[in-house]
Amino acid sequence: MMRHLLILGGTTEGRELATELAPTAHRVTSSLAGRVARPRLPAGEVRIGGFGGAEGLADWLRAEHVDAVVDATHPFAAGISQNAALAAAATGVPLLVLRRPGFTRVDGDRWLPVPSLAAAADLLPRRGERVFLTIGRQGIAAFAHLDGVHFLARSVDPPEPPVPPSFEVLLDRGPFTIEDELALLRERDIDVLVTKDSGGAATAPKLTAARGLRLPVIIVERPPVPEGVPVAPDVPGALRWLEQLH
């Protein structure tokens, strides 16, 4: 029987996996990065804060006798995912990436895919003057140099400087409804949406609302999963992978 499972969490999927496994005989530890002031805590044991890079994580896996790791971090947490892959390779601990599929483009979408937040900032002056940013508070600095553009940013916690000259923040946490998103875009006279291809149902309504209003959406493409690491798209897939380890 598996003694100890580490979930690198912070997502809905990470919490759901912990909920499924915590009542069993497993020891389940969820690790949260600590970037949100009041995170939604998963079932089981919880640790908050970094490990000290790949080497620190490898040391922790050995010291805590971890039998498997599920990387259920945000699709854009590329550094954590890379450290997990390096630590798993160094220790021989099996690693799975639990990553929900990205958003699906449908007829009527006016998406402008870009590889980075910097590329999104380069596009903006030619695409709109009233921008809705839904990229998380840590990415807002990429737009701080833009003048002549008004930004409405939505995040769970307040962003830290630098921020754009014309800027306001809306503190809120999903899930959001299509009706609410439509109302927000209309009331704030938004003419372009900037977001990340994070996937998930909780934040998809903003894309539906933008489609209904024929707004362009600058969407940052997600980074690749570390090479050679298996991927499950949902919690049932992660549970099947864990069962195969027994």
Coordinates of N, CA and C in Angstrom, one line a residue:
M1 N 0.8 -1.2 0.0 CA 0.0 0.0 0.0 C 0.9 1.2 0.0
M2 N 0.4 2.3 -0.8 CA 1.2 3.5 -0.8 C 1.2 4.2 0.6
R3 N 2.4 4.6 1.0 CA 2.5 5.2 2.3 C 2.2 6.7 2.3
H4 N 2.7 7.4 1.2 CA 2.7 8.8 1.2 C 2.6 9.4 -0.2
L5 N 1.5 10.2 -0.4 CA 1.4 10.8 -1.7 C 1.5 12.3 -1.5
L6 N 2.3 13.0 -2.3 CA 2.5 14.4 -2.3 C 1.7 15.0 -3.5
I7 N 0.8 15.9 -3.2 CA 0.1 16.7 -4.3 C 0.6 18.1 -4.3
L8 N 1.2 18.5 -5.4 CA 1.6 19.9 -5.6 C 0.3 20.6 -6.1
G9 N -0.4 21.3 -5.2 CA -1.7 21.7 -5.4 C -1.9 23.2 -5.7
G10 N -3.1 23.7 -5.3 CA -3.4 25.1 -5.5 C -4.5 25.2 -6.6
T11 N -5.0 24.1 -7.1 CA -6.0 24.1 -8.2 C -7.2 23.4 -7.7
T12 N -8.3 23.5 -8.4 CA -9.5 22.8 -8.1 C -9.3 21.3 -8.2
E13 N -8.5 20.9 -9.2 CA -8.2 19.5 -9.4 C -7.4 18.9 -8.2
G14 N -6.5 19.7 -7.7 CA -5.7 19.3 -6.6 C -6.5 19.0 -5.4
R15 N -7.4 20.0 -5.1 CA -8.3 19.8 -4.0 C -9.2 18.6 -4.1
E16 N -9.8 18.4 -5.3 CA -10.6 17.2 -5.6 C -9.9 15.9 -5.4
L17 N -8.6 15.9 -5.8 CA -7.9 14.6 -5.7 C -7.6 14.4 -4.2
A18 N -7.3 15.4 -3.4 CA -7.0 15.2 -2.0 C -8.3 14.8 -1.3
T19 N -9.4 15.3 -1.7 CA -10.7 14.9 -1.1 C -11.0 13.4 -1.4
E20 N -10.7 13.0 -2.6 CA -10.9 11.5 -2.9 C -10.0 10.6 -2.1
L21 N -8.8 11.0 -1.8 CA -7.8 10.1 -1.2 C -7.7 10.3 0.3
A22 N -8.0 11.4 0.8 CA -7.8 11.6 2.3 C -8.5 10.6 3.1
P23 N -9.7 10.2 2.8 CA -10.4 9.2 3.7 C -9.8 7.8 3.6
T24 N -8.9 7.5 2.7 CA -8.3 6.2 2.5 C -7.2 6.1 3.5
A25 N -6.5 5.0 3.4 CA -5.3 4.7 4.3 C -4.1 5.4 3.9
H26 N -4.1 6.2 2.8 CA -3.0 6.9 2.3 C -2.7 8.1 3.3
R27 N -1.4 8.5 3.3 CA -1.0 9.8 3.9 C -1.0 10.7 2.7
V28 N -1.8 11.7 2.7 CA -1.9 12.7 1.6 C -1.4 14.1 2.1
T29 N -0.4 14.6 1.5 CA 0.1 15.9 1.8 C -0.1 16.8 0.5
S30 N -0.8 17.9 0.7 CA -0.9 18.9 -0.4 C 0.0 20.1 -0.1
S31 N 0.8 20.4 -1.1 CA 1.8 21.6 -0.9 C 1.2 22.7 -1.7
L32 N 1.1 23.9 -1.1 CA 0.6 25.1 -1.7 C 1.7 26.1 -1.7
A33 N 1.8 26.9 -2.8 CA 3.0 27.8 -2.9 C 2.9 29.0 -1.9
G34 N 1.7 29.3 -1.5 CA 1.6 30.4 -0.5 C 1.4 31.8 -1.2
R35 N 1.0 31.8 -2.4 CA 0.9 33.1 -3.1 C -0.4 33.7 -3.0
V36 N -1.4 33.0 -2.4 CA -2.7 33.5 -2.1 C -2.9 33.7 -0.6
A37 N -3.4 34.8 -0.2 CA -3.4 35.1 1.2 C -4.3 34.2 2.0
R38 N -5.5 33.8 1.4 CA -6.5 32.9 2.1 C -6.8 31.8 1.1
P39 N -5.9 30.8 1.0 CA -6.2 29.8 0.0 C -7.3 28.8 0.5
R40 N -7.9 28.2 -0.5 CA -8.9 27.1 -0.1 C -8.1 25.9 0.2
L41 N -8.2 25.5 1.5 CA -7.3 24.4 1.9 C -8.0 23.0 1.5
P42 N -7.1 22.1 1.0 CA -7.6 20.8 0.7 C -7.7 19.9 1.9
A43 N -8.3 18.7 1.7 CA -8.4 17.7 2.8 C -7.0 17.1 3.0
G44 N -6.8 16.6 4.2 CA -5.5 15.9 4.5 C -4.5 16.9 5.0
E45 N -3.2 16.5 5.0 CA -2.1 17.4 5.5 C -1.9 18.5 4.5
V46 N -1.5 19.7 5.0 CA -1.2 20.8 4.1 C 0.1 21.4 4.5
R47 N 1.0 21.7 3.6 CA 2.2 22.5 3.8 C 2.2 23.7 2.9
I48 N 2.7 24.8 3.3 CA 2.6 26.0 2.5 C 4.0 26.6 2.4
G49 N 4.4 26.9 1.2 CA 5.7 27.5 0.9 C 6.5 26.6 0.0
G50 N 7.6 27.2 -0.5 CA 8.4 26.4 -1.5 C 9.3 25.4 -0.8
F51 N 10.0 24.6 -1.6 CA 10.9 23.5 -1.1 C 12.3 23.9 -1.2
G52 N 12.6 25.0 -2.0 CA 14.0 25.4 -2.2 C 14.5 24.8 -3.5
G53 N 13.7 24.8 -4.6 CA 14.1 24.3 -5.9 C 14.0 22.8 -6.0
A54 N 14.6 22.3 -7.1 CA 14.5 20.9 -7.4 C 15.2 20.1 -6.3
E55 N 16.4 20.5 -5.9 CA 17.2 19.8 -4.9 C 16.5 19.7 -3.6
G56 N 15.9 20.9 -3.2 CA 15.1 20.9 -1.9 C 13.9 20.0 -1.9
L57 N 13.2 19.9 -3.1 CA 12.1 19.0 -3.2 C 12.6 17.6 -3.2
A58 N 13.7 17.3 -3.8 CA 14.2 15.9 -3.8 C 14.5 15.5 -2.4
D59 N 15.1 16.4 -1.6 CA 15.5 16.1 -0.2 C 14.2 15.8 0.6
W60 N 13.1 16.6 0.3 CA 11.9 16.4 1.1 C 11.2 15.1 0.7
L61 N 11.3 14.7 -0.6 CA 10.7 13.4 -1.0 C 11.4 12.3 -0.3
R62 N 12.7 12.3 -0.1 CA 13.4 11.3 0.6 C 13.1 11.3 2.0
A63 N 13.2 12.5 2.7 CA 13.0 12.5 4.1 C 11.6 12.1 4.5
E64 N 10.6 12.4 3.7 CA 9.2 12.1 4.0 C 8.7 10.8 3.4
H65 N 9.6 10.1 2.8 CA 9.3 8.7 2.2 C 8.1 8.8 1.3
V66 N 8.1 9.7 0.4 CA 7.0 9.9 -0.6 C 7.1 8.8 -1.6
D67 N 5.9 8.2 -1.9 CA 5.9 7.1 -2.9 C 5.5 7.6 -4.3
A68 N 4.8 8.7 -4.4 CA 4.4 9.3 -5.7 C 4.1 10.7 -5.5
V69 N 4.2 11.5 -6.6 CA 3.9 12.9 -6.7 C 2.9 13.2 -7.8
V70 N 1.9 13.9 -7.5 CA 1.0 14.4 -8.5 C 1.1 15.9 -8.6
D71 N 1.6 16.4 -9.7 CA 1.7 17.8 -10.0 C 0.4 18.4 -10.5
A72 N -0.4 18.9 -9.5 CA -1.7 19.5 -9.9 C -1.6 21.0 -9.7
T73 N -0.5 21.6 -10.1 CA -0.4 23.1 -10.0 C -1.0 23.7 -11.2
H74 N -1.1 25.0 -11.2 CA -1.7 25.8 -12.3 C -0.9 25.5 -13.6
P75 N -1.6 25.5 -14.7 CA -1.0 25.2 -16.0 C 0.2 26.1 -16.3
F76 N 0.2 27.3 -15.7 CA 1.3 28.2 -16.0 C 2.4 28.2 -14.9
A77 N 2.3 27.3 -14.0 CA 3.4 27.2 -13.0 C 4.5 26.4 -13.5
A78 N 5.1 26.9 -14.6 CA 6.1 26.1 -15.3 C 7.4 25.8 -14.4
G79 N 7.8 26.7 -13.6 CA 9.0 26.5 -12.8 C 8.8 25.4 -11.8
I80 N 7.6 25.3 -11.1 CA 7.3 24.3 -10.2 C 7.3 22.9 -10.9
S81 N 6.6 22.9 -12.0 CA 6.5 21.6 -12.8 C 7.9 21.1 -13.2
Q82 N 8.8 22.0 -13.6 CA 10.1 21.6 -14.0 C 10.9 21.1 -12.8
N83 N 10.8 21.8 -11.6 CA 11.4 21.3 -10.4 C 10.9 19.9 -10.0
A84 N 9.6 19.7 -10.1 CA 9.0 18.4 -9.8 C 9.6 17.3 -10.7
A85 N 9.7 17.6 -12.0 CA 10.3 16.6 -12.9 C 11.7 16.3 -12.5
L86 N 12.5 17.3 -12.2 CA 13.9 17.1 -11.9 C 14.0 16.3 -10.6
A87 N 13.2 16.6 -9.6 CA 13.2 15.9 -8.3 C 12.8 14.5 -8.4
A88 N 11.8 14.3 -9.2 CA 11.3 12.9 -9.4 C 12.4 12.0 -10.1
A89 N 13.0 12.6 -11.1 CA 14.1 11.9 -11.8 C 15.2 11.6 -10.9
A90 N 15.6 12.5 -10.0 CA 16.7 12.3 -9.1 C 16.4 11.3 -8.0
T91 N 15.1 11.1 -7.6 CA 14.8 10.2 -6.5 C 14.1 8.9 -7.0
G92 N 13.7 8.9 -8.2 CA 13.0 7.7 -8.7 C 11.6 7.6 -8.3
V93 N 11.0 8.7 -7.7 CA 9.6 8.7 -7.3 C 8.7 9.0 -8.5
P94 N 7.7 8.2 -8.7 CA 6.8 8.3 -9.9 C 6.1 9.7 -9.8
L95 N 6.0 10.3 -11.0 CA 5.4 11.7 -11.1 C 4.3 11.7 -12.2
L96 N 3.2 12.3 -11.9 CA 2.1 12.5 -12.8 C 1.8 14.0 -12.8
V97 N 1.5 14.5 -14.0 CA 1.0 15.9 -14.1 C -0.5 15.8 -14.3
L98 N -1.3 16.4 -13.4 CA -2.7 16.5 -13.5 C -3.1 17.8 -14.0
R99 N -3.4 17.9 -15.3 CA -3.6 19.2 -16.0 C -4.9 19.2 -16.8
R100 N -5.8 20.0 -16.4 CA -7.1 20.1 -17.1 C -6.8 20.6 -18.5
P101 N -7.6 20.2 -19.5 CA -7.4 20.7 -20.9 C -7.6 22.2 -21.0
G102 N -7.0 22.7 -22.0 CA -7.1 24.2 -22.2 C -8.5 24.5 -22.8
F103 N -8.7 25.8 -22.9 CA -10.0 26.3 -23.5 C -10.1 25.8 -24.9
T104 N -11.4 25.6 -25.3 CA -11.7 25.1 -26.7 C -12.2 26.3 -27.5
R105 N -11.6 26.6 -28.6 CA -12.0 27.6 -29.5 C -13.2 27.2 -30.3
V106 N -14.2 28.1 -30.4 CA -15.4 27.7 -31.1 C -15.7 28.9 -32.1
D107 N -16.7 28.6 -33.0 CA -17.1 29.6 -34.0 C -17.5 30.9 -33.3
G108 N -17.0 32.0 -33.8 CA -17.4 33.3 -33.2 C -16.3 33.9 -32.3
D109 N -15.3 33.0 -31.9 CA -14.2 33.5 -31.0 C -13.3 34.4 -31.9
R110 N -12.8 35.4 -31.3 CA -11.8 36.3 -32.0 C -10.5 36.2 -31.1
W111 N -9.9 35.1 -31.1 CA -8.7 34.8 -30.3 C -7.5 35.3 -31.0
L112 N -6.6 35.9 -30.3 CA -5.3 36.2 -30.8 C -4.2 35.5 -29.9
P113 N -3.8 34.3 -30.2 CA -2.9 33.6 -29.4 C -1.5 34.2 -29.4
V114 N -0.9 34.3 -28.2 CA 0.5 34.8 -28.1 C 1.3 33.9 -27.1
P115 N 2.6 33.9 -27.3 CA 3.4 32.9 -26.5 C 3.7 33.4 -25.0
S116 N 3.5 34.7 -24.7 CA 3.9 35.2 -23.4 C 3.1 36.5 -23.1
L117 N 3.2 36.9 -21.8 CA 2.6 38.1 -21.4 C 3.2 39.3 -22.1
A118 N 4.5 39.3 -22.3 CA 5.2 40.3 -23.0 C 4.7 40.5 -24.4
A119 N 4.4 39.4 -25.1 CA 3.8 39.5 -26.4 C 2.4 40.0 -26.4
A120 N 1.7 39.7 -25.4 CA 0.3 40.3 -25.2 C 0.4 41.8 -25.0
A121 N 1.4 42.3 -24.2 CA 1.5 43.7 -24.0 C 1.9 44.4 -25.3
D122 N 2.7 43.7 -26.2 CA 3.1 44.3 -27.4 C 1.9 44.5 -28.4
L123 N 0.9 43.6 -28.3 CA -0.3 43.7 -29.2 C -1.3 44.7 -28.7
L124 N -1.3 45.0 -27.4 CA -2.4 45.8 -26.9 C -2.7 47.1 -27.5
P125 N -1.6 47.9 -27.7 CA -1.9 49.3 -28.2 C -2.6 49.3 -29.5
R126 N -2.6 48.3 -30.3 CA -3.2 48.2 -31.6 C -4.6 47.5 -31.5
R127 N -5.0 47.1 -30.3 CA -6.2 46.3 -30.2 C -7.3 46.9 -29.3
G128 N -7.0 47.8 -28.4 CA -8.0 48.3 -27.6 C -7.5 49.3 -26.6
E129 N -8.4 50.1 -26.0 CA -8.0 51.1 -25.0 C -8.5 50.9 -23.7
R130 N -9.5 49.9 -23.5 CA -10.1 49.6 -22.2 C -9.9 48.0 -22.1
V131 N -9.0 47.6 -21.3 CA -8.6 46.2 -21.2 C -9.0 45.6 -20.0
F132 N -9.6 44.3 -20.1 CA -9.9 43.5 -18.9 C -8.8 42.5 -18.8
L133 N -8.0 42.5 -17.7 CA -6.9 41.6 -17.5 C -7.4 40.5 -16.5
T134 N -7.3 39.2 -16.9 CA -7.6 38.1 -16.0 C -6.4 37.1 -16.1
I135 N -5.3 37.6 -15.6 CA -4.0 36.8 -15.8 C -3.4 36.5 -14.4
G136 N -4.0 36.9 -13.3 CA -3.4 36.7 -12.0 C -2.6 37.9 -11.7
R137 N -2.5 38.2 -10.4 CA -1.8 39.5 -10.0 C -0.3 39.5 -10.3
Q138 N 0.3 38.3 -10.4 CA 1.8 38.4 -10.6 C 2.2 38.7 -12.0
G139 N 1.3 38.7 -13.0 CA 1.6 39.0 -14.4 C 1.4 40.4 -14.8
I140 N 0.8 41.2 -13.9 CA 0.4 42.6 -14.2 C 1.6 43.5 -14.5
A141 N 2.7 43.2 -13.9 CA 3.9 44.0 -14.2 C 4.3 44.1 -15.7
A142 N 3.9 43.0 -16.4 CA 4.3 43.0 -17.8 C 3.6 44.1 -18.6
F143 N 2.6 44.7 -18.0 CA 1.8 45.8 -18.7 C 2.1 47.2 -18.1
A144 N 2.9 47.2 -17.2 CA 3.1 48.5 -16.4 C 3.7 49.6 -17.2
H145 N 4.3 49.3 -18.4 CA 4.9 50.4 -19.2 C 3.9 51.0 -20.2
L146 N 2.7 50.5 -20.2 CA 1.8 50.9 -21.3 C 1.0 52.1 -20.8
D147 N 1.1 53.2 -21.6 CA 0.3 54.4 -21.3 C -0.8 54.5 -22.4
G148 N -1.8 55.3 -22.1 CA -2.9 55.5 -23.1 C -3.9 54.3 -23.1
V149 N -3.7 53.4 -22.2 CA -4.6 52.2 -22.1 C -5.1 52.1 -20.7
H150 N -6.4 51.9 -20.5 CA -7.0 51.7 -19.1 C -7.1 50.2 -18.9
F151 N -6.7 49.8 -17.7 CA -6.7 48.4 -17.3 C -7.7 48.2 -16.2
L152 N -8.5 47.2 -16.3 CA -9.3 46.6 -15.2 C -8.8 45.2 -15.0
A153 N -8.2 45.0 -13.8 CA -7.6 43.7 -13.5 C -8.4 43.0 -12.5
R154 N -8.6 41.7 -12.6 CA -9.3 40.9 -11.6 C -8.4 39.9 -11.0
S155 N -8.3 39.9 -9.7 CA -7.4 38.9 -9.0 C -8.0 38.6 -7.6
V156 N -7.5 37.5 -7.0 CA -7.9 37.2 -5.7 C -7.4 38.1 -4.7
D157 N -6.1 38.4 -4.8 CA -5.4 39.4 -3.9 C -4.9 40.6 -4.6
P158 N -4.7 41.7 -3.9 CA -4.2 42.9 -4.6 C -2.8 42.7 -5.2
P159 N -2.6 43.2 -6.4 CA -1.3 43.1 -7.0 C -0.3 44.1 -6.4
E160 N 0.9 43.8 -6.5 CA 2.0 44.7 -6.0 C 2.6 45.5 -7.2
P161 N 3.1 46.7 -7.0 CA 3.7 47.5 -8.0 C 4.9 46.7 -8.7
P162 N 5.2 47.0 -10.0 CA 4.6 48.1 -10.8 C 3.3 47.7 -11.4
V163 N 2.4 48.7 -11.6 CA 1.2 48.5 -12.3 C 1.1 49.6 -13.4
P164 N 0.2 49.4 -14.4 CA 0.1 50.5 -15.4 C -0.4 51.8 -14.8
P165 N -0.2 52.9 -15.5 CA -0.6 54.3 -15.0 C -2.1 54.4 -14.8
S166 N -2.9 53.8 -15.8 CA -4.3 53.9 -15.7 C -4.8 52.5 -15.3
F167 N -5.1 52.3 -14.0 CA -5.3 50.9 -13.6 C -6.3 50.8 -12.4
E168 N -7.1 49.8 -12.4 CA -8.0 49.6 -11.2 C -8.1 48.0 -11.1
V169 N -8.3 47.6 -9.9 CA -8.3 46.2 -9.6 C -9.7 45.8 -9.0
L170 N -10.2 44.6 -9.4 CA -11.4 44.1 -8.9 C -11.0 42.8 -8.2
L171 N -11.2 42.8 -6.9 CA -10.9 41.6 -6.1 C -12.0 40.7 -6.1
D172 N -11.8 39.5 -6.6 CA -12.9 38.5 -6.7 C -12.3 37.2 -7.0
R173 N -13.1 36.1 -6.8 CA -12.7 34.8 -7.0 C -13.8 34.0 -7.6
G174 N -13.5 33.2 -8.7 CA -14.5 32.4 -9.4 C -15.1 31.3 -8.5
P175 N -16.1 30.6 -9.0 CA -16.6 30.7 -10.4 C -17.5 31.9 -10.7
F176 N -17.5 32.2 -12.0 CA -18.3 33.4 -12.5 C -19.3 32.9 -13.5
T177 N -20.4 33.6 -13.6 CA -21.5 33.3 -14.5 C -21.3 34.1 -15.8
I178 N -21.9 33.5 -16.9 CA -21.9 34.3 -18.1 C -22.6 35.6 -18.0
E179 N -23.7 35.6 -17.3 CA -24.5 36.9 -17.1 C -23.7 37.9 -16.4
D180 N -23.0 37.5 -15.4 CA -22.1 38.5 -14.6 C -21.0 39.0 -15.5
E181 N -20.4 38.1 -16.3 CA -19.3 38.5 -17.1 C -19.7 39.5 -18.2
L182 N -20.9 39.2 -18.8 CA -21.5 40.1 -19.8 C -21.7 41.5 -19.2
A183 N -22.3 41.5 -18.0 CA -22.6 42.8 -17.4 C -21.4 43.5 -17.1
L184 N -20.3 42.9 -16.6 CA -19.1 43.5 -16.3 C -18.4 44.1 -17.5
L185 N -18.4 43.4 -18.6 CA -17.8 43.9 -19.8 C -18.5 45.1 -20.4
R186 N -19.8 45.0 -20.3 CA -20.6 46.2 -20.8 C -20.5 47.4 -19.9
E187 N -20.6 47.2 -18.6 CA -20.6 48.3 -17.7 C -19.3 49.0 -17.7
R188 N -18.2 48.3 -17.9 CA -16.8 48.9 -17.9 C -16.4 49.3 -19.3
D189 N -17.3 49.0 -20.3 CA -16.9 49.4 -21.6 C -15.6 48.8 -22.1
I190 N -15.5 47.5 -21.8 CA -14.2 46.8 -22.2 C -14.2 46.5 -23.7
D191 N -13.1 46.7 -24.3 CA -13.0 46.5 -25.8 C -12.0 45.4 -26.1
V192 N -11.3 44.8 -25.1 CA -10.4 43.7 -25.4 C -10.1 43.0 -24.0
L193 N -10.1 41.6 -24.1 CA -9.8 40.8 -23.0 C -8.4 40.2 -23.1
V194 N -7.7 40.2 -22.0 CA -6.4 39.5 -22.0 C -6.4 38.4 -20.9
T195 N -6.2 37.2 -21.3 CA -6.3 36.1 -20.4 C -5.2 35.0 -20.7
K196 N -5.2 34.0 -19.9 CA -4.3 32.9 -20.1 C -5.1 31.6 -20.5
D197 N -4.5 30.7 -21.2 CA -5.2 29.5 -21.5 C -5.1 28.5 -20.4
S198 N -5.8 28.9 -19.3 CA -5.7 28.1 -18.1 C -6.7 26.9 -18.1
G199 N -7.7 27.0 -18.9 CA -8.7 26.0 -18.9 C -9.6 26.0 -17.7
G200 N -10.6 25.1 -17.7 CA -11.4 25.0 -16.5 C -12.8 25.7 -16.7
A201 N -13.8 25.2 -16.0 CA -15.1 25.7 -16.1 C -15.3 27.0 -15.3
A202 N -14.5 27.2 -14.3 CA -14.8 28.3 -13.4 C -14.6 29.7 -14.0
T203 N -13.6 29.7 -15.0 CA -13.3 31.0 -15.6 C -13.7 31.1 -17.1
A204 N -14.2 30.0 -17.6 CA -14.6 30.0 -19.1 C -15.7 31.0 -19.4
P205 N -16.6 31.3 -18.5 CA -17.7 32.3 -18.9 C -17.2 33.6 -19.5
K206 N -16.0 34.0 -19.1 CA -15.5 35.3 -19.6 C -15.3 35.2 -21.2
L207 N -14.9 34.0 -21.6 CA -14.7 33.8 -23.0 C -16.0 33.8 -23.8
T208 N -17.0 33.1 -23.2 CA -18.4 33.1 -23.8 C -18.9 34.5 -23.9
A209 N -18.7 35.3 -22.8 CA -19.2 36.7 -22.8 C -18.5 37.5 -23.9
A210 N -17.2 37.3 -24.0 CA -16.4 38.1 -25.0 C -16.9 37.7 -26.4
R211 N -17.2 36.4 -26.6 CA -17.7 35.9 -27.9 C -19.0 36.6 -28.2
G212 N -19.9 36.7 -27.2 CA -21.2 37.3 -27.5 C -21.1 38.8 -27.8
L213 N -20.1 39.4 -27.3 CA -19.9 40.9 -27.6 C -18.9 41.1 -28.7
R214 N -18.5 40.1 -29.3 CA -17.5 40.2 -30.5 C -16.2 40.9 -30.1
L215 N -15.8 40.7 -28.9 CA -14.6 41.3 -28.4 C -13.3 40.4 -28.7
P216 N -12.2 41.0 -29.1 CA -11.0 40.3 -29.3 C -10.5 39.8 -28.0
V217 N -9.9 38.6 -28.0 CA -9.3 38.0 -26.8 C -7.8 37.7 -27.1
I218 N -7.0 38.4 -26.4 CA -5.5 38.0 -26.5 C -5.3 36.9 -25.4
I219 N -5.0 35.7 -25.9 CA -4.9 34.6 -25.0 C -3.4 34.0 -25.0
V220 N -2.9 34.0 -23.8 CA -1.5 33.5 -23.7 C -1.5 32.0 -23.6
E221 N -0.7 31.4 -24.5 CA -0.6 29.9 -24.6 C 0.1 29.4 -23.4
R222 N -0.3 28.2 -23.0 CA 0.3 27.6 -21.8 C 1.7 26.9 -22.2
P223 N 2.6 26.9 -21.2 CA 3.9 26.3 -21.4 C 3.7 24.7 -21.5
P224 N 4.6 24.1 -22.2 CA 4.5 22.6 -22.3 C 4.8 21.9 -21.0
V225 N 4.3 20.7 -20.8 CA 4.6 19.8 -19.7 C 6.0 19.3 -19.9
P226 N 6.7 19.2 -18.8 CA 8.1 18.6 -18.9 C 8.1 17.3 -19.7
E227 N 9.1 17.2 -20.5 CA 9.2 16.0 -21.4 C 9.3 14.7 -20.6
G228 N 8.5 13.7 -21.1 CA 8.6 12.4 -20.5 C 7.7 12.2 -19.3
V229 N 7.0 13.2 -18.9 CA 6.1 13.0 -17.7 C 4.7 12.7 -18.1
P230 N 4.1 11.7 -17.6 CA 2.7 11.3 -18.0 C 1.7 12.4 -17.5
V231 N 0.6 12.5 -18.3 CA -0.4 13.6 -18.0 C -1.7 12.9 -17.9
A232 N -2.5 13.4 -16.9 CA -3.9 13.0 -16.8 C -4.7 14.3 -16.9
P233 N -5.8 14.2 -17.6 CA -6.6 15.5 -17.8 C -7.6 15.7 -16.7
D234 N -7.8 14.8 -15.8 CA -8.8 14.9 -14.7 C -8.5 14.0 -13.5
V235 N -9.3 14.2 -12.5 CA -9.1 13.5 -11.2 C -9.3 11.9 -11.4
P236 N -10.3 11.5 -12.1 CA -10.4 10.0 -12.4 C -9.2 9.5 -13.1
G237 N -8.6 10.2 -14.0 CA -7.4 9.7 -14.7 C -6.2 9.6 -13.7
A238 N -6.1 10.6 -12.8 CA -5.1 10.5 -11.8 C -5.2 9.4 -10.8
L239 N -6.5 9.1 -10.5 CA -6.8 7.9 -9.6 C -6.4 6.6 -10.3
R240 N -6.7 6.5 -11.5 CA -6.3 5.3 -12.3 C -4.8 5.1 -12.3
W241 N -4.1 6.2 -12.5 CA -2.6 6.2 -12.5 C -2.1 5.7 -11.2
L242 N -2.6 6.2 -10.1 CA -2.2 5.8 -8.8 C -2.5 4.4 -8.5
E243 N -3.6 3.9 -9.0 CA -4.0 2.5 -8.8 C -3.0 1.6 -9.5
Q244 N -2.5 2.0 -10.6 CA -1.5 1.2 -11.3 C -0.2 1.1 -10.7
L245 N 0.1 2.0 -9.7 CA 1.4 1.9 -9.0 C 1.4 0.9 -7.9
H246 N 0.3 0.4 -7.5 CA 0.2 -0.6 -6.4 C 0.8 -1.9 -6.9

